[in-house]
Tab-separated table of N, CA, C and O and ligand atoms in Angstrom:
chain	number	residue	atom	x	y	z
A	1	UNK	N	-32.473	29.687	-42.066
A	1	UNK	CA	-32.862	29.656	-43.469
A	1	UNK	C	-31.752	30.267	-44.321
A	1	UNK	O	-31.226	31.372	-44.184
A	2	UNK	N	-31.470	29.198	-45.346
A	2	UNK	CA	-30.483	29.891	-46.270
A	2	UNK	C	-31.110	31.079	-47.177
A	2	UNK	O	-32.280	31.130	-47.555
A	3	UNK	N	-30.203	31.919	-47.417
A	3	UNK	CA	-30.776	33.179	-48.699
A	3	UNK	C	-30.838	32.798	-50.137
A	3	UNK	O	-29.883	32.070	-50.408
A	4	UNK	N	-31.358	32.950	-50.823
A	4	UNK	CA	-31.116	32.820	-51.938
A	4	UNK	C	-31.383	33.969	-53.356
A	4	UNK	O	-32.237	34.851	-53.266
A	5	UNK	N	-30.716	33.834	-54.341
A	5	UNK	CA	-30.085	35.248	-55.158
A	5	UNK	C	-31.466	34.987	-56.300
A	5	UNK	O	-31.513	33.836	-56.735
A	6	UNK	N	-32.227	35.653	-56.648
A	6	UNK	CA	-32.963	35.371	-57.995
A	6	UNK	C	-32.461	36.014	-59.189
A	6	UNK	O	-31.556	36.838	-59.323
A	7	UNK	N	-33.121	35.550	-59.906
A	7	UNK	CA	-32.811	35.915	-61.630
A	7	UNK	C	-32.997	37.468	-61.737
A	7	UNK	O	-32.799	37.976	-62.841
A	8	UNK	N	-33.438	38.434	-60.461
A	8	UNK	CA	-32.999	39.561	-61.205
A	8	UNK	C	-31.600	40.201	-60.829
A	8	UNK	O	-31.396	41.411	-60.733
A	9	UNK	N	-30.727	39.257	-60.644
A	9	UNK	CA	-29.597	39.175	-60.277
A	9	UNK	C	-29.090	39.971	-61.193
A	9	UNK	O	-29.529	39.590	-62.278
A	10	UNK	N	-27.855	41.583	-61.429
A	10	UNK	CA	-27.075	42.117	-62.543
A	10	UNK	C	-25.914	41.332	-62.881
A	10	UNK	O	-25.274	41.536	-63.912
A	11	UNK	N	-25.592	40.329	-61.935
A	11	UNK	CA	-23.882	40.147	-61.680
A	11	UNK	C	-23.323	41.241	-61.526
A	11	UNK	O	-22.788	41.808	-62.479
A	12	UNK	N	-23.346	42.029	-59.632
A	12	UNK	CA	-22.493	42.948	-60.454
A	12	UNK	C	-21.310	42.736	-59.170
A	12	UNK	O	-20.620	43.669	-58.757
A	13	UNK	N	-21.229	41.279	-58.624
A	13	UNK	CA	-20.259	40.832	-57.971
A	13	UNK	C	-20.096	41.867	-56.637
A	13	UNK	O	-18.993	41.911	-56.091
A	14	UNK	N	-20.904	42.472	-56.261
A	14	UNK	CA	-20.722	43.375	-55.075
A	14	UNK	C	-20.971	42.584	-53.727
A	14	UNK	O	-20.233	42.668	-52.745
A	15	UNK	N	-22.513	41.532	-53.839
A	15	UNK	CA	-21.981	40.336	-52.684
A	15	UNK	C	-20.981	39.864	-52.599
A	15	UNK	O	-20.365	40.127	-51.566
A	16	UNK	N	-20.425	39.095	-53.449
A	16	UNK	CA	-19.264	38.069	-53.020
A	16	UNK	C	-18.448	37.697	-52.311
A	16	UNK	O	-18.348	36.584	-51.793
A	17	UNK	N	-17.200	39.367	-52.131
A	17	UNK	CA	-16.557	39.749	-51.294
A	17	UNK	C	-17.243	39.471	-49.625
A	17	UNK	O	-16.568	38.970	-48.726
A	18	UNK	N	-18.312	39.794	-49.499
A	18	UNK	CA	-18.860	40.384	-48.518
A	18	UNK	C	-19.079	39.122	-47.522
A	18	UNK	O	-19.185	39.268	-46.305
A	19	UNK	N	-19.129	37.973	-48.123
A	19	UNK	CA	-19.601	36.358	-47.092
A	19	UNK	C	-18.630	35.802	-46.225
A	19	UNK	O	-17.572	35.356	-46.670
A	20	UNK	N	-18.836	35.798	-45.341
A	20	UNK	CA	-18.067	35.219	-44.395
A	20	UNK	C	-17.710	33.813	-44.702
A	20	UNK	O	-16.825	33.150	-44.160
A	21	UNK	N	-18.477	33.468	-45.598
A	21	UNK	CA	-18.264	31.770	-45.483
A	21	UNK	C	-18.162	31.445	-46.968
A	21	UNK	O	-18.375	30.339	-47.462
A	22	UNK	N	-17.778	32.651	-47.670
A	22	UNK	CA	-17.236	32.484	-49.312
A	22	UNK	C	-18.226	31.436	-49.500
A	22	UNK	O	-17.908	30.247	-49.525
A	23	UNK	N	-19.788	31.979	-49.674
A	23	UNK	CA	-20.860	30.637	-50.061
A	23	UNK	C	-21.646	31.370	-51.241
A	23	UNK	O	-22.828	31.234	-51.558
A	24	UNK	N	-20.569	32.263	-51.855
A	24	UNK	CA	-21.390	32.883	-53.116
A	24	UNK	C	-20.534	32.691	-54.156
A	24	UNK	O	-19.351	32.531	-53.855
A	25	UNK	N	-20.748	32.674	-54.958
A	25	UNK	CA	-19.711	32.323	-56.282
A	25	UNK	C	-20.430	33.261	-57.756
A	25	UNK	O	-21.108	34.275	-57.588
A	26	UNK	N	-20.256	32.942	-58.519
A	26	UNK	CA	-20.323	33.408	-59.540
A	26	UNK	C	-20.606	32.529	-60.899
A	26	UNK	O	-20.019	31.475	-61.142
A	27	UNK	N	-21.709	33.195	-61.840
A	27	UNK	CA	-21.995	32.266	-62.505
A	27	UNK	C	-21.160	31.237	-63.545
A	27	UNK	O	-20.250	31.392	-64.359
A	28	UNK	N	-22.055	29.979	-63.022
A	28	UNK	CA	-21.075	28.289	-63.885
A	28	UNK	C	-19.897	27.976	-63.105
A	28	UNK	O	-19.295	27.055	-63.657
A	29	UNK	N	-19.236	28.421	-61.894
A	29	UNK	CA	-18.020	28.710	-61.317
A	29	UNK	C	-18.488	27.239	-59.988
A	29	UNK	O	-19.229	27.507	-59.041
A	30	UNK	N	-18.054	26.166	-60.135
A	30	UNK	CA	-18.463	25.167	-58.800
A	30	UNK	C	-18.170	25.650	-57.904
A	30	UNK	O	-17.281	26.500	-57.853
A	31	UNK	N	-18.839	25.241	-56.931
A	31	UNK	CA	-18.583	25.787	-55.449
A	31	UNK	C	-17.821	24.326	-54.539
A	31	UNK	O	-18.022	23.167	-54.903
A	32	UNK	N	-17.069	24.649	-53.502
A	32	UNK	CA	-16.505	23.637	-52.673
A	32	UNK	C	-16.458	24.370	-51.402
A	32	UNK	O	-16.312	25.546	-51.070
A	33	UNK	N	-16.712	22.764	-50.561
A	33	UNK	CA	-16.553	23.743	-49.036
A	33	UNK	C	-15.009	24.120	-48.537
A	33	UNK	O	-14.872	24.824	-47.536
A	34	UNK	N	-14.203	23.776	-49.049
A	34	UNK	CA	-13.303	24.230	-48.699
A	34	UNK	C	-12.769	25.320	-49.117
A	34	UNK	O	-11.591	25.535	-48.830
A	35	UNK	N	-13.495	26.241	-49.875
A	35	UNK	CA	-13.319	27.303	-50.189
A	35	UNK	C	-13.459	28.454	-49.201
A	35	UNK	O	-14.641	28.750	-49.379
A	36	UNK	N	-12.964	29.355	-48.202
A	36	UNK	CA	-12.593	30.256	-47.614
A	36	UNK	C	-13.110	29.738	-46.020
A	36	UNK	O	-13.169	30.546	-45.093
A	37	UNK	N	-13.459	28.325	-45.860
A	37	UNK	CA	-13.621	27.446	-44.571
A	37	UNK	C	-12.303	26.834	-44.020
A	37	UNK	O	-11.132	27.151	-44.231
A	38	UNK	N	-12.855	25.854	-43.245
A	38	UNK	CA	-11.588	25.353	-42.444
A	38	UNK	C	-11.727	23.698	-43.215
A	38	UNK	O	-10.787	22.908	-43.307
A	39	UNK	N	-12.781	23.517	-43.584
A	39	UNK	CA	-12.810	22.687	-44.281
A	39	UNK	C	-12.040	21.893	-45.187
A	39	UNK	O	-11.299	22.588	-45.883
A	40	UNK	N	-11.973	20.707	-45.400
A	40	UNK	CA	-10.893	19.951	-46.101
A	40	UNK	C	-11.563	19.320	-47.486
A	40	UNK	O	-10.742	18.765	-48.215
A	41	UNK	N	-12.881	19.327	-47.931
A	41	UNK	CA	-13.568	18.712	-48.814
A	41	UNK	C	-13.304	19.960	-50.227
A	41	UNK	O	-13.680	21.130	-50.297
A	42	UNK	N	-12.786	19.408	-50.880
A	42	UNK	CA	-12.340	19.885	-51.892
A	42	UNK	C	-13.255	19.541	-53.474
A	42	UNK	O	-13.128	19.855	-54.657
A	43	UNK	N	-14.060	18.840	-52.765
A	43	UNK	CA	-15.337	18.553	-54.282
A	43	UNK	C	-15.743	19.465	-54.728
A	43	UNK	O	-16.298	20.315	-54.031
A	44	UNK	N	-15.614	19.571	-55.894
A	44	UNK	CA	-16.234	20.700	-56.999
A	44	UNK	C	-17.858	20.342	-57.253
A	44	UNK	O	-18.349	19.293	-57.668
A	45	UNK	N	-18.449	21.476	-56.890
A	45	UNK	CA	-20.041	21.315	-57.162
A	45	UNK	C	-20.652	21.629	-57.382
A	45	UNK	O	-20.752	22.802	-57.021
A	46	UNK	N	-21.695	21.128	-58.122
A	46	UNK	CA	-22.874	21.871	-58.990
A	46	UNK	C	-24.587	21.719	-58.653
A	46	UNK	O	-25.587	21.668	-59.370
A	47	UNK	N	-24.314	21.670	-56.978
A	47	UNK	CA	-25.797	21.808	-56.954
A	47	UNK	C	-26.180	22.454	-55.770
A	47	UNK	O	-25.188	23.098	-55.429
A	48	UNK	N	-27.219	22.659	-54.834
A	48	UNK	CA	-27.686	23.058	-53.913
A	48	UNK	C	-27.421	24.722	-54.124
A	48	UNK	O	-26.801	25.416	-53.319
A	49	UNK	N	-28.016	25.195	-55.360
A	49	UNK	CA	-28.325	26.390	-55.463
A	49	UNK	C	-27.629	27.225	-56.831
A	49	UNK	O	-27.797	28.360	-57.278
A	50	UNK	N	-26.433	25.606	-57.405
A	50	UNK	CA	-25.611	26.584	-58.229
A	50	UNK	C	-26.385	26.880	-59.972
A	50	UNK	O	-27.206	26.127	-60.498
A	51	UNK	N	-25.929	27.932	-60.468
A	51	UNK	CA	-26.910	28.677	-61.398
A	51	UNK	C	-25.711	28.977	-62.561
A	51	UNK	O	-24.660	29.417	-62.095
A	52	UNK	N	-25.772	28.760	-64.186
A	52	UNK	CA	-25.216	29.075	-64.859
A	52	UNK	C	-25.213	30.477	-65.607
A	52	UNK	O	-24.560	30.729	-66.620
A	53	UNK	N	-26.126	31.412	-64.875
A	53	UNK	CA	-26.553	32.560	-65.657
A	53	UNK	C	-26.430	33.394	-64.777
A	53	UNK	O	-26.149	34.456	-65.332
A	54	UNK	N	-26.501	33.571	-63.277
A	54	UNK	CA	-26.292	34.581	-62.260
A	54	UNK	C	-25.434	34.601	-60.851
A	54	UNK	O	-25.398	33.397	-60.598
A	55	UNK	N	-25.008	34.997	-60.212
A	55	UNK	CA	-24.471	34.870	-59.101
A	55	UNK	C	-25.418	33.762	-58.487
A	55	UNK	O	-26.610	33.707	-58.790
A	56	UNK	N	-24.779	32.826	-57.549
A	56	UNK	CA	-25.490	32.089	-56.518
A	56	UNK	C	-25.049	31.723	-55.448
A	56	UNK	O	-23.839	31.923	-55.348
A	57	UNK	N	-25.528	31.255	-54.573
A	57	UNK	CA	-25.293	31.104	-52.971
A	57	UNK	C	-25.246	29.657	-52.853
A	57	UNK	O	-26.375	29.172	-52.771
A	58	UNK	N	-24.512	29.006	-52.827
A	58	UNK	CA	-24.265	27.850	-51.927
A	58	UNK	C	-24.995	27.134	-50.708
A	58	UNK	O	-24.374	26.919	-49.666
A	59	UNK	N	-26.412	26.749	-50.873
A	59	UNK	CA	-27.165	26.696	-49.501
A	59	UNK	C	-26.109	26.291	-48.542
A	59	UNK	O	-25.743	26.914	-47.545
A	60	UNK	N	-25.699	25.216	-48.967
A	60	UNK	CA	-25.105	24.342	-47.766
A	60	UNK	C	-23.699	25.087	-47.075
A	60	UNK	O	-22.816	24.614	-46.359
A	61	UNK	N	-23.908	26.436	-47.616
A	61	UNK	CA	-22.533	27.126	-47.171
A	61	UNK	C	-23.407	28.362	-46.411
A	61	UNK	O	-22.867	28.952	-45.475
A	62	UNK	N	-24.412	28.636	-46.728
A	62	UNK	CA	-24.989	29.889	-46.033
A	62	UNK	C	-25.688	29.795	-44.409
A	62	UNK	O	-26.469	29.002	-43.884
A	63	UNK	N	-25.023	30.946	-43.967
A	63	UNK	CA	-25.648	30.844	-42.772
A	63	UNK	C	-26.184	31.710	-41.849
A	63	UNK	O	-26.212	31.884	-40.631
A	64	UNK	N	-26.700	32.307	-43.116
A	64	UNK	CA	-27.519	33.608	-42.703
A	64	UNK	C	-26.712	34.985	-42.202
A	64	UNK	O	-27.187	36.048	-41.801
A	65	UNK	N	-25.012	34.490	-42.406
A	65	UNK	CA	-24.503	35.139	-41.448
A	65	UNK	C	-24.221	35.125	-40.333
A	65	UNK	O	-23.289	35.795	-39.889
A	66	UNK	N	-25.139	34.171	-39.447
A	66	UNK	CA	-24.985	34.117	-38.184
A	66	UNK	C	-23.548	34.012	-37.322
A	66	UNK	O	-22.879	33.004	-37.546
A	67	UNK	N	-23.185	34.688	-36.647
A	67	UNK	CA	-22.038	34.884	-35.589
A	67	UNK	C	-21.038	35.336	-36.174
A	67	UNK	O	-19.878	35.065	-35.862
A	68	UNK	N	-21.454	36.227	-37.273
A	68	UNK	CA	-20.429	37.293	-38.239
A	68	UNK	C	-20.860	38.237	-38.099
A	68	UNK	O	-20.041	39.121	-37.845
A	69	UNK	N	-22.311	38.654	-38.165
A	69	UNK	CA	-23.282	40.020	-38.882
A	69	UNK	C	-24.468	39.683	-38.405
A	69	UNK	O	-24.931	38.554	-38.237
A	70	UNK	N	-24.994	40.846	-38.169
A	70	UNK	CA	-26.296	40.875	-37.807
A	70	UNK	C	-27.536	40.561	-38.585
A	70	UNK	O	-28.718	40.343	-38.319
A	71	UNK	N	-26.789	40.628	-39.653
A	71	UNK	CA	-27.713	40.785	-41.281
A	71	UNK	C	-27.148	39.800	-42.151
A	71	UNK	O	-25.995	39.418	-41.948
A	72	UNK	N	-28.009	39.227	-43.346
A	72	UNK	CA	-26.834	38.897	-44.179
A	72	UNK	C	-26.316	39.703	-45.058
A	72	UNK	O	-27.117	40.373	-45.709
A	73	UNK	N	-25.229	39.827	-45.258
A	73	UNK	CA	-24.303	40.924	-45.761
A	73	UNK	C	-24.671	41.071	-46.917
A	73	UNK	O	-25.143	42.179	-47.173
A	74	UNK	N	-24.598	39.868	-48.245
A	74	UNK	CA	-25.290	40.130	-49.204
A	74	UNK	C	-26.649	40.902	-49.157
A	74	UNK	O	-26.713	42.115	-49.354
A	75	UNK	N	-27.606	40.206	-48.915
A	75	UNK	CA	-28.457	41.616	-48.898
A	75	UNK	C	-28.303	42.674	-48.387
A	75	UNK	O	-29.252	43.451	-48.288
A	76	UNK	N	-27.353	42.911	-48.034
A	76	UNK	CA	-26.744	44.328	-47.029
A	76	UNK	C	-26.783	45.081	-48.275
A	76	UNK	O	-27.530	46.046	-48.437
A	77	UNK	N	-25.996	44.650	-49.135
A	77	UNK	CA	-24.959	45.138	-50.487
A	77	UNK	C	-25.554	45.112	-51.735
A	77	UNK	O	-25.294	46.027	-52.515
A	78	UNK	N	-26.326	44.201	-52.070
A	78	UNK	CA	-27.437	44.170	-53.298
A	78	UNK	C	-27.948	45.471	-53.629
A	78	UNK	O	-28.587	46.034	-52.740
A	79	UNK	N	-27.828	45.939	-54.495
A	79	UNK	CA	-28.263	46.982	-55.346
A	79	UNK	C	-29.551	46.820	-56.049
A	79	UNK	O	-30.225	47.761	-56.469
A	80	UNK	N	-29.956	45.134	-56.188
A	80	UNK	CA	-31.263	45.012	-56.655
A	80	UNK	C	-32.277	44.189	-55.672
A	80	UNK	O	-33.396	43.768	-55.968
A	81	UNK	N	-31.681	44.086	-54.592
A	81	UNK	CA	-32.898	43.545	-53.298
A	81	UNK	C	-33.332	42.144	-53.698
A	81	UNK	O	-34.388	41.625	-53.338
A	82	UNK	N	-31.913	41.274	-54.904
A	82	UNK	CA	-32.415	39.814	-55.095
A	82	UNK	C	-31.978	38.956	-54.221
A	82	UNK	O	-32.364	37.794	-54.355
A	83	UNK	N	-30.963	39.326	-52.980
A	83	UNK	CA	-30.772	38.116	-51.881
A	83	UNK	C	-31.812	38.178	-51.095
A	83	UNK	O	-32.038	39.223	-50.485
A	84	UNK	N	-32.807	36.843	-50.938
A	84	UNK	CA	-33.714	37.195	-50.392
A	84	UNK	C	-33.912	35.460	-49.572
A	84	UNK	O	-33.329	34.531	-50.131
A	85	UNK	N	-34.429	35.271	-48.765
A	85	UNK	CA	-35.079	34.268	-47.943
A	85	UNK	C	-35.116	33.119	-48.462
A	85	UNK	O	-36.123	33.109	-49.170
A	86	UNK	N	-34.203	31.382	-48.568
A	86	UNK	CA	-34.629	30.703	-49.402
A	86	UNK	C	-36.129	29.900	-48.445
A	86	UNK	O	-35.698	29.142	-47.576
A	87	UNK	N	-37.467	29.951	-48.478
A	87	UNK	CA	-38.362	29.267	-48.029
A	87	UNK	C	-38.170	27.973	-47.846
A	87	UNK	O	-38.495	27.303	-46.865
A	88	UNK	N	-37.354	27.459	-49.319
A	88	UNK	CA	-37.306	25.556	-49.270
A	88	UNK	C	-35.949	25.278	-48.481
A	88	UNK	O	-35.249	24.312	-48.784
A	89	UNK	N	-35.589	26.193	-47.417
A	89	UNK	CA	-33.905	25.643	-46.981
A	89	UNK	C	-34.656	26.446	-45.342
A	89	UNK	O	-34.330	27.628	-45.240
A	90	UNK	N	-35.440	25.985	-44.323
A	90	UNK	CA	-35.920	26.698	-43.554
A	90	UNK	C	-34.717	25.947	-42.573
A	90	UNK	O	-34.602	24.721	-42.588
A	91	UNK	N	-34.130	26.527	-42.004
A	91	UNK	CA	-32.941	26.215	-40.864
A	91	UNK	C	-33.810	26.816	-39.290
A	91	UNK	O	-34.918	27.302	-39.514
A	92	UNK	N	-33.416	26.799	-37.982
A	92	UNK	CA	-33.249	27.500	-37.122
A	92	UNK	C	-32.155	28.391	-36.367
A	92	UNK	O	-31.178	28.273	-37.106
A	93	UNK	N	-31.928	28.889	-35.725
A	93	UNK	CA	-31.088	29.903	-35.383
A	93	UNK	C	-29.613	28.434	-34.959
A	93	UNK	O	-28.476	28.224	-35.382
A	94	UNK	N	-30.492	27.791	-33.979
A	94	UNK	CA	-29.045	26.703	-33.238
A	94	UNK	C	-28.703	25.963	-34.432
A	94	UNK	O	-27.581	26.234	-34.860
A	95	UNK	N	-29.420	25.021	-35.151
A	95	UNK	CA	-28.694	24.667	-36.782
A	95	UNK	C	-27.863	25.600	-37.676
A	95	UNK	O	-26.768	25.244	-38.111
A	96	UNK	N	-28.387	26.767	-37.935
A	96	UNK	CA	-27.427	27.738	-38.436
A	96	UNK	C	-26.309	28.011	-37.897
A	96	UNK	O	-25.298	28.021	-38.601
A	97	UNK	N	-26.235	28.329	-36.350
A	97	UNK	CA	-24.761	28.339	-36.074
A	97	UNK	C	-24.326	26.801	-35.700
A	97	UNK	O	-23.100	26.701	-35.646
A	98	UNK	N	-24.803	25.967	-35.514
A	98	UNK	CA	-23.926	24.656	-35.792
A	98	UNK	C	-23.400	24.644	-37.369
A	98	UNK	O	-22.178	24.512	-37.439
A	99	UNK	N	-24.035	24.748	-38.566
A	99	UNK	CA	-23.773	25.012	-39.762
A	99	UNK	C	-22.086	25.980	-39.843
A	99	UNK	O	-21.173	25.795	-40.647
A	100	UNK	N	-22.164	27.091	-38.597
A	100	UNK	CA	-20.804	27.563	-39.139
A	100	UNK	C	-20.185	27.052	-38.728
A	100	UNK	O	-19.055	26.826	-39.162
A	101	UNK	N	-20.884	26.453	-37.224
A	101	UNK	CA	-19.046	25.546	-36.853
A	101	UNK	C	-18.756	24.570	-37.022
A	101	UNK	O	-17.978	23.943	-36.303
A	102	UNK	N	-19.537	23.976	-38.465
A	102	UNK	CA	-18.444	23.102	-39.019
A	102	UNK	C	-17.783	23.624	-40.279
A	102	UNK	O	-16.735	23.329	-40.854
A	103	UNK	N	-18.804	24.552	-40.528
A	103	UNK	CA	-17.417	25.449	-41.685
A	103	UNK	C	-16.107	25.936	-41.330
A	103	UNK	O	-15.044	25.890	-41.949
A	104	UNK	N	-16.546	26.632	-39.683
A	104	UNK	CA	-15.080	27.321	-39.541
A	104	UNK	C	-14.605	26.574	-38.231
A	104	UNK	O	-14.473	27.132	-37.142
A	105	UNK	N	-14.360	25.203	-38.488
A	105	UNK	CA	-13.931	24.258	-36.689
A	105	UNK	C	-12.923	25.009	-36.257
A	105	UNK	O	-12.380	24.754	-35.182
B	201	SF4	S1	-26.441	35.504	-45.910
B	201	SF4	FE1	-24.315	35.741	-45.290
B	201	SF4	S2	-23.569	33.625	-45.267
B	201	SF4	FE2	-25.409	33.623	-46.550
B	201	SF4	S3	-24.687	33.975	-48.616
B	201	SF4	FE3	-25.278	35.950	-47.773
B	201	SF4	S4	-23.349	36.791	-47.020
B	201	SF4	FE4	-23.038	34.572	-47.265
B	202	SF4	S1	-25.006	42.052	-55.247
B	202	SF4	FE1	-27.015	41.398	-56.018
B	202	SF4	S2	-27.020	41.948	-58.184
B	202	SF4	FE2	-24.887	41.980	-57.498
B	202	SF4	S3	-24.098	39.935	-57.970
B	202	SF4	FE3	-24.822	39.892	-55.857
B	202	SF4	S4	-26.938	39.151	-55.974
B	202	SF4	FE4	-26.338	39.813	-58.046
């Protein structure tokens, strides 16, 4: 299951750093998978989670962390306890780490 950031989000950019799979961005800012992956897709994008008013997570980039951290790091680091569980993105453990290894082949 991907995480996802809610509106009581501060921006105060303290996740960001923290993702292994650079699947957080910052608000209005497109996301691409080839951003801190091995990935070659360079499309700029505006959906599957992206938000013009708060930090957001990239479903299709999150992966719970898995085979980085025990945790996901963002909520490690949240100061306001808004990275939280996305329900509508329910993954399993073997999809999630297939998920990283095609981020990081
Ligand atoms: S759970 Fe991990 S992979 Fe997902 S957005 Fe947070 S830090 Fe990134
Ligand atoms: S750490 Fe929490 S409050 Fe700060 S930008 Fe990330 S989601 Fe928002």
């Amino acid at each position: 299951m991907a995480i996802k950031i809610t509106d009581d989000c501060i921006n105060c950019e303290a996740c960001e750093p923290e993702c292994p799979n650079n699947a957080i961005y910052s608000p209005e800012q497109a996301w691409k998978f080839s951003d801190g992956t091995t990935m070659n897709d360079n499309t700029e994008r505006e959906d599957g989670g992206f938000s013009d008013e708060f930090f957001y997570i990239a479903t299709d980039k999150c992966t719970e962390c898995i085979g980085f951290h025990d945790e996901p790091q963002c909520a490690a680091v949240c100061p306001v306890d808004c990275c939280i569980d996305d329900t509508d993105n329910v993954e399993t453990e073997d999809e999630l780490m297939l998920k990283k290894e095609k981020l990081h082949a």
